[in-house]
CSV table of C-alpha atoms and ligand atoms in Angstrom, one decimal:
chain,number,residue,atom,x,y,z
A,25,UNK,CA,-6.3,-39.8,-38.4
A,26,UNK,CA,-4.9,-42.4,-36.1
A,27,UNK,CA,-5.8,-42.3,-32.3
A,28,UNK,CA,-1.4,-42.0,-31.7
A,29,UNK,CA,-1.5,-39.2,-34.6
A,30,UNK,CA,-4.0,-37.1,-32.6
A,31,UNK,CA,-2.4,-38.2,-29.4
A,32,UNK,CA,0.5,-36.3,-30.7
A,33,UNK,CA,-0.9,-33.2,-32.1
A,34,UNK,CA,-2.8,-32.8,-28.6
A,35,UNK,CA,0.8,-33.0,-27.1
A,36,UNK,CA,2.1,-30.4,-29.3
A,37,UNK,CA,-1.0,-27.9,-28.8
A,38,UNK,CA,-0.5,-25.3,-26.3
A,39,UNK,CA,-2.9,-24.3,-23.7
A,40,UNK,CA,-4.5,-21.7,-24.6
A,41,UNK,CA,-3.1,-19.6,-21.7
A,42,UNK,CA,-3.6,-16.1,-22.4
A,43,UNK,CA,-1.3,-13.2,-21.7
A,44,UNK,CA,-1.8,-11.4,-17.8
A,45,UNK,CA,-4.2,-8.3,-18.7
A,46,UNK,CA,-2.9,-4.8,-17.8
A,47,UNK,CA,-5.0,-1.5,-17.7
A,48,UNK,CA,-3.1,1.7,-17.0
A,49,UNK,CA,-4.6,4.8,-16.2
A,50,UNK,CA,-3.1,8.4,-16.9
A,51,UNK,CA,-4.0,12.2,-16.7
A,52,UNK,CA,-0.7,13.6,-18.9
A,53,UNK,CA,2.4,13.0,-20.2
A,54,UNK,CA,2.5,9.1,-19.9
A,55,UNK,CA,6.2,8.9,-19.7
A,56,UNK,CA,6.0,6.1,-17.2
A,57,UNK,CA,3.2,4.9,-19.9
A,58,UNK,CA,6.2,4.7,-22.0
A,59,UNK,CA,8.5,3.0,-19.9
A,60,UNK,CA,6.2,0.1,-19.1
A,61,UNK,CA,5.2,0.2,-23.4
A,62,UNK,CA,9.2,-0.1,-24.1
A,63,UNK,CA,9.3,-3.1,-21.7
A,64,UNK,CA,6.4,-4.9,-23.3
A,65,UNK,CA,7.6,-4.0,-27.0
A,66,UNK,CA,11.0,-6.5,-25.8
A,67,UNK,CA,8.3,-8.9,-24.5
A,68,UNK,CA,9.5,-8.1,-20.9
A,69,UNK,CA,6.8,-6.9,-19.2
A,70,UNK,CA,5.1,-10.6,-18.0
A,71,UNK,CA,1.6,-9.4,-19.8
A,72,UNK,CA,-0.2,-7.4,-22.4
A,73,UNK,CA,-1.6,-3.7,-21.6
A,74,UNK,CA,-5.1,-3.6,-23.2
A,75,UNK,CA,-6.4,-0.5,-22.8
A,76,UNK,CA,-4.7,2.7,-21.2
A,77,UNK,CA,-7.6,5.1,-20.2
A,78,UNK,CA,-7.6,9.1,-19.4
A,79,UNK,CA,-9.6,11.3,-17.6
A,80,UNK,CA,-8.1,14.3,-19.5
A,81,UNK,CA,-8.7,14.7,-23.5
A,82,UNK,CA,-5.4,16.0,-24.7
A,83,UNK,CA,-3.3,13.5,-22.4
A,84,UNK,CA,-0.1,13.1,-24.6
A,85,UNK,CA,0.2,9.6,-23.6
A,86,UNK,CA,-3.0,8.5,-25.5
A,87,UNK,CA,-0.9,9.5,-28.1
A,88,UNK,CA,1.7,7.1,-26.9
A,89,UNK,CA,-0.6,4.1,-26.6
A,90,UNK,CA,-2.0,5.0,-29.8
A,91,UNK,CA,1.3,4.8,-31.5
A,92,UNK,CA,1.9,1.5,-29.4
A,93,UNK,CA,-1.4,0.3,-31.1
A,94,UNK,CA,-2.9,0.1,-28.0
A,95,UNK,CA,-6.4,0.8,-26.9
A,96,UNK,CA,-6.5,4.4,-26.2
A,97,UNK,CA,-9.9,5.6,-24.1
A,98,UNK,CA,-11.1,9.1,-22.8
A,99,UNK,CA,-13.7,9.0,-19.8
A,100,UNK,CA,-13.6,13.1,-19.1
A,101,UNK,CA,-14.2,13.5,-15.4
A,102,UNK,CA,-16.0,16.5,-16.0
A,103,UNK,CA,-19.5,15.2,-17.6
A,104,UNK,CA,-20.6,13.2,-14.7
A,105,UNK,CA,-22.0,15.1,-11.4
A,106,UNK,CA,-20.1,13.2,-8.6
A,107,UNK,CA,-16.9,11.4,-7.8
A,108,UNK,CA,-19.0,8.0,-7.2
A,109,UNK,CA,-20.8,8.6,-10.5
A,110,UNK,CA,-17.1,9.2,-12.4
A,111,UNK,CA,-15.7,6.2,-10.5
A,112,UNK,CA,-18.9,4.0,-11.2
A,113,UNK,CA,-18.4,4.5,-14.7
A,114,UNK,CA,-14.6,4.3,-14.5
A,115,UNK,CA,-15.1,0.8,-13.1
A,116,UNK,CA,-17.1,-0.2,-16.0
A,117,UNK,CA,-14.9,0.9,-18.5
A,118,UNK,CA,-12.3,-0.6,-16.9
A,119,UNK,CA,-13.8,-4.4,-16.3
A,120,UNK,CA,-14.8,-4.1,-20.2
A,121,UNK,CA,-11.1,-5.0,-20.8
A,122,UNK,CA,-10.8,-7.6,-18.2
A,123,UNK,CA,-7.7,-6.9,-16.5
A,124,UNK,CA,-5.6,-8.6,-14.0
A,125,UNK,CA,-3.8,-5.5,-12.8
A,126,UNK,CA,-4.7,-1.6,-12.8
A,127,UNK,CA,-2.1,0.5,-12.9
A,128,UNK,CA,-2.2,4.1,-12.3
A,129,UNK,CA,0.7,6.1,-14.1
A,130,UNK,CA,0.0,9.5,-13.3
A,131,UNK,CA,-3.9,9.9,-12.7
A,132,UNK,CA,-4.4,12.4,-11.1
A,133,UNK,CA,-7.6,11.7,-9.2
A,134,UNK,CA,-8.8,11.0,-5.8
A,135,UNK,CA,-10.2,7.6,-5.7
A,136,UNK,CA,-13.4,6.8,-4.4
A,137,UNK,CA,-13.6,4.1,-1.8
A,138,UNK,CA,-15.6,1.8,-4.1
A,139,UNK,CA,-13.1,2.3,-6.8
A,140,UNK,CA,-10.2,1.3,-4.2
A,141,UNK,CA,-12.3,-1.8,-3.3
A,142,UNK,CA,-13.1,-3.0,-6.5
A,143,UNK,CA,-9.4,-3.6,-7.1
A,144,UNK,CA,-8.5,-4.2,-3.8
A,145,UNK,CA,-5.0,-6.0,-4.0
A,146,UNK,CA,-4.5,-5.5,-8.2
A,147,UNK,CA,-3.7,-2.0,-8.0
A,148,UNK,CA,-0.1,-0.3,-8.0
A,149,UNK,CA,0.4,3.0,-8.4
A,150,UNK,CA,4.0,5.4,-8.4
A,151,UNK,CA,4.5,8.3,-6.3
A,152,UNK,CA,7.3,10.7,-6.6
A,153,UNK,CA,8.8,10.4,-2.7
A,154,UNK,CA,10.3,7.5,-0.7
A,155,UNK,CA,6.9,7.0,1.2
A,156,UNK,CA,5.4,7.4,3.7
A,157,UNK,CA,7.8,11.1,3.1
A,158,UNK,CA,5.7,13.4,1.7
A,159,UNK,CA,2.3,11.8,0.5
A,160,UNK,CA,-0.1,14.2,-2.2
A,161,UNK,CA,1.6,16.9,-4.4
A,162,UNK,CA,4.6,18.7,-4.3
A,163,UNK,CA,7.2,16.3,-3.2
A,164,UNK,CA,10.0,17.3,-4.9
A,165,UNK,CA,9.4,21.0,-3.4
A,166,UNK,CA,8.8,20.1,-0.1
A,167,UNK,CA,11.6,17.4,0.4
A,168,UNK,CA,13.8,20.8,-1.1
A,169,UNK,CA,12.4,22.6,1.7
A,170,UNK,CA,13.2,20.7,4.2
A,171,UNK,CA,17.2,19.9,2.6
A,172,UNK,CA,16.7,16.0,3.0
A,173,UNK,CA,19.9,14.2,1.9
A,174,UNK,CA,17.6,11.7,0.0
A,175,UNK,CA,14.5,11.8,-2.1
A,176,UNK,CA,13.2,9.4,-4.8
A,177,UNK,CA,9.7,7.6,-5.7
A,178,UNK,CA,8.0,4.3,-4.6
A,179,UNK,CA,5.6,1.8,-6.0
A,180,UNK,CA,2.8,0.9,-3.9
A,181,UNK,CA,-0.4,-1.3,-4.0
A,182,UNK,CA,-3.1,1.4,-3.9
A,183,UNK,CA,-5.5,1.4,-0.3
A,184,UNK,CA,-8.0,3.3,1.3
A,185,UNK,CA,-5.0,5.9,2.4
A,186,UNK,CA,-4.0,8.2,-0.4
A,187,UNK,CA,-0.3,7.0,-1.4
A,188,UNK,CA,-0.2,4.8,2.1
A,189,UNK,CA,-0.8,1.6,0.2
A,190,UNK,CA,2.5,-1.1,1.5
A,191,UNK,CA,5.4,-0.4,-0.9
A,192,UNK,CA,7.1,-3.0,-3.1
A,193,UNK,CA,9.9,-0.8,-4.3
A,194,UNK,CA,11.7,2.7,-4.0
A,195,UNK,CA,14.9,4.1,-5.7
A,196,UNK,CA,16.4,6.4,-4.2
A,197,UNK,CA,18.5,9.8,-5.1
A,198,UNK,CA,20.9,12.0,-3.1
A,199,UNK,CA,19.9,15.4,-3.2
A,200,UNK,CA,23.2,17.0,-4.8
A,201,UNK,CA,24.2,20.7,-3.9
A,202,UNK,CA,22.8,23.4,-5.4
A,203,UNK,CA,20.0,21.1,-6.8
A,204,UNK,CA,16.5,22.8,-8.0
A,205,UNK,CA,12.8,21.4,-8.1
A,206,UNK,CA,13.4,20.6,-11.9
A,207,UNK,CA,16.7,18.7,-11.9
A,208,UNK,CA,15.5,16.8,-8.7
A,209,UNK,CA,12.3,15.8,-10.7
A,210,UNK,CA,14.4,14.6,-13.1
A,211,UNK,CA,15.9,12.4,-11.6
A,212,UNK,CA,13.3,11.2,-9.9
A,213,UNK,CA,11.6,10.5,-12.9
A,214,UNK,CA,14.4,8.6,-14.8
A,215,UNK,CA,14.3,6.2,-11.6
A,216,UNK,CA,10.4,5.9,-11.4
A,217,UNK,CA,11.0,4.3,-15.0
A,218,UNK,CA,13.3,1.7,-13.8
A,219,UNK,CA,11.2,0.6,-11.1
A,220,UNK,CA,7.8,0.7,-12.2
A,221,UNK,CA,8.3,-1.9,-15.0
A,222,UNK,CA,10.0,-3.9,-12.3
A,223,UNK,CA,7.2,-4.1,-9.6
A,224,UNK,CA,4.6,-5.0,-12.4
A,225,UNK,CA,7.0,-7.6,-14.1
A,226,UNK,CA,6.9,-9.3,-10.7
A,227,UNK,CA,3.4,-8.9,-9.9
A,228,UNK,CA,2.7,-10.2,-13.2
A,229,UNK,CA,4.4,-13.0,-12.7
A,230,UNK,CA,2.3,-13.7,-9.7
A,231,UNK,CA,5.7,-13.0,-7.4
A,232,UNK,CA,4.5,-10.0,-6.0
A,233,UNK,CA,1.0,-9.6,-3.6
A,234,UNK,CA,-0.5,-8.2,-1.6
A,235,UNK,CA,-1.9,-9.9,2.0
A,236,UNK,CA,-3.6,-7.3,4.8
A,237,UNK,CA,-1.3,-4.6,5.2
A,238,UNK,CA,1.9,-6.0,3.4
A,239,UNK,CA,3.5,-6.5,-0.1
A,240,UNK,CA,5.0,-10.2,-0.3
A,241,UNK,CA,7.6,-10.7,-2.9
A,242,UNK,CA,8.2,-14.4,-3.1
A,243,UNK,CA,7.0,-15.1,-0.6
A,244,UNK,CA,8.4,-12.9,2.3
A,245,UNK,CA,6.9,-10.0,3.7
A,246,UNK,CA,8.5,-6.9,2.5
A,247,UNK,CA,9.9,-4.5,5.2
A,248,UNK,CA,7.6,-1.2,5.0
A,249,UNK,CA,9.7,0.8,2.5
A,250,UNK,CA,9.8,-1.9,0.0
A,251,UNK,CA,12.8,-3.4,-2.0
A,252,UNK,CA,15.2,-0.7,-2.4
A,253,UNK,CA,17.4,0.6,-5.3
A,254,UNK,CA,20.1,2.9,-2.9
A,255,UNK,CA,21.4,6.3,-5.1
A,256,UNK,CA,24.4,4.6,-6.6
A,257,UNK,CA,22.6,1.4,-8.4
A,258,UNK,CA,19.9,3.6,-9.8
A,259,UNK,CA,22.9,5.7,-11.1
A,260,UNK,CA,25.2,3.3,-12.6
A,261,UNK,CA,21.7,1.7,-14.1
A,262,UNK,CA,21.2,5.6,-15.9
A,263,UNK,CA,24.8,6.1,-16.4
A,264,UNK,CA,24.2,9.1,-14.5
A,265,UNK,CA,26.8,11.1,-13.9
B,20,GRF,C1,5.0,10.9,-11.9
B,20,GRF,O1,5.9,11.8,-11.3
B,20,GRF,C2,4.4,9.9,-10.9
B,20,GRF,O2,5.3,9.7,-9.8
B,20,GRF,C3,3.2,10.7,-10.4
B,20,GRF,O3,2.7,11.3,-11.6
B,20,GRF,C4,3.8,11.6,-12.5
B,20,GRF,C5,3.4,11.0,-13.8
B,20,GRF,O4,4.4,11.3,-14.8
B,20,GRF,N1,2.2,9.7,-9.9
B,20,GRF,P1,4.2,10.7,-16.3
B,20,GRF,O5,2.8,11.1,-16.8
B,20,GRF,O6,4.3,9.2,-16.2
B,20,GRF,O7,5.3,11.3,-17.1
């Protein structure tokens, strides 16, 4: 072969770059599994997810990665004696698949410190509330309760704090008259869907970070609450009603 020839066909070899890794961790239903699987299936997502990983046996959205023909792993909680020990092996399980972002999607564990550190600044996780309203369980109940005019969810790099990590994005929905627990969660849901694909798109891309106590999006700081989708985007985006 002549030196030009092979000159060339190094010109017309691609780096061998490698897709951004992606490990998302559930306890149920997956549905925001699903979202983030749909945006990946139209090679939108900005990376691959290798593995999705469950604490709980019958999680349907094993099923869902499974059909996506995506590594599907069970680590039951409930054969190892402490939250370190779980978390220890959690960890390993987890850096077998070399990701470059952890995502929990409904795992419903408390993290150990030394899980938090480990992936200190390449963890996001979703939390049904516009945080820092109503951190831990319940939110759709409580922000009911107490007749706010606005609820929704939040995506959030996961820290020490349980769900007080800085916020990239929230989407939020009016709370409608006569609305229950179950059609508030519904729409809650339908815009945790919309925004969770978005926040890992962008961190993906490397436009999303975090540095000490704030989420930058290229490049500026984000104000505490994160981007945010008001009631009336999120709805013409659903063609809600
Ligand atoms: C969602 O409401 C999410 O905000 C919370 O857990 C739920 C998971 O739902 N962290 P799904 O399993 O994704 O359907």
């Amino acid at each position: 072969m002549s030196e030009s020839y092979a000159d060339t066909l190094n010109d017309l070899t691609p780096e061998p770059t490698g897709a951004r890794r992606v490990v998302v961790l559930i306890s149920g239903n997956g549905s925001n599994l699903q979202a983030l699987i749909d945006e990946q299936t139209h090679d939108r997502l900005g990376g691959e997810i290798v593995a999705v990983i469950s604490n709980v046996a019958d999680a349907y959205g094993l099923q869902r990665a499974r059909d996506a023909g995506i590594d599907a792993v069970v680590l039951p909680h409930g054969e190892y004696d402490s939250r370190d020990a779980y978390d220890i092996a959690l960890i390993k399980v987890i850096e077998r698949h070399e990701p470059d972002l952890v995502i929990l999607a409904g795992f419903m564990r408390i993290l150990s410190s030394r899980f938090v550190q480990r992936f200190h600044g390449r963890m996001l996780n979703i939390h049904p509330s516009l945080l820092p309203a109503y951190r831990g369980l319940n939110t759709h109940a409580k922000a009911l309760a107490d007749g706010v005019a606005e609820h929704g969810c939040s995506v959030h790099f996961v820290t020490e704090e349980l769900d007080g990590g800085p916020v990239a994005i929230q989407a939020v929905v009016k709370v409608s008259e006569g609305e229950t627990e179950a059609s508030l969660k519904e729409k809650v849901h339908a815009r945790e869907h919309l925004i969770y694909p978005i926040a890992v798109k962008w961190f993906l891309e490397g436009r999303l970070r975090l540095e000490g106590d704030a989420a930058i999006l290229d490049g500026t700081t984000l104000p505490p609450h994160g981007l945010r989708l008001s009631h009336a985007d999120a709805a013409e985006e659903l063609d809600e009603e």
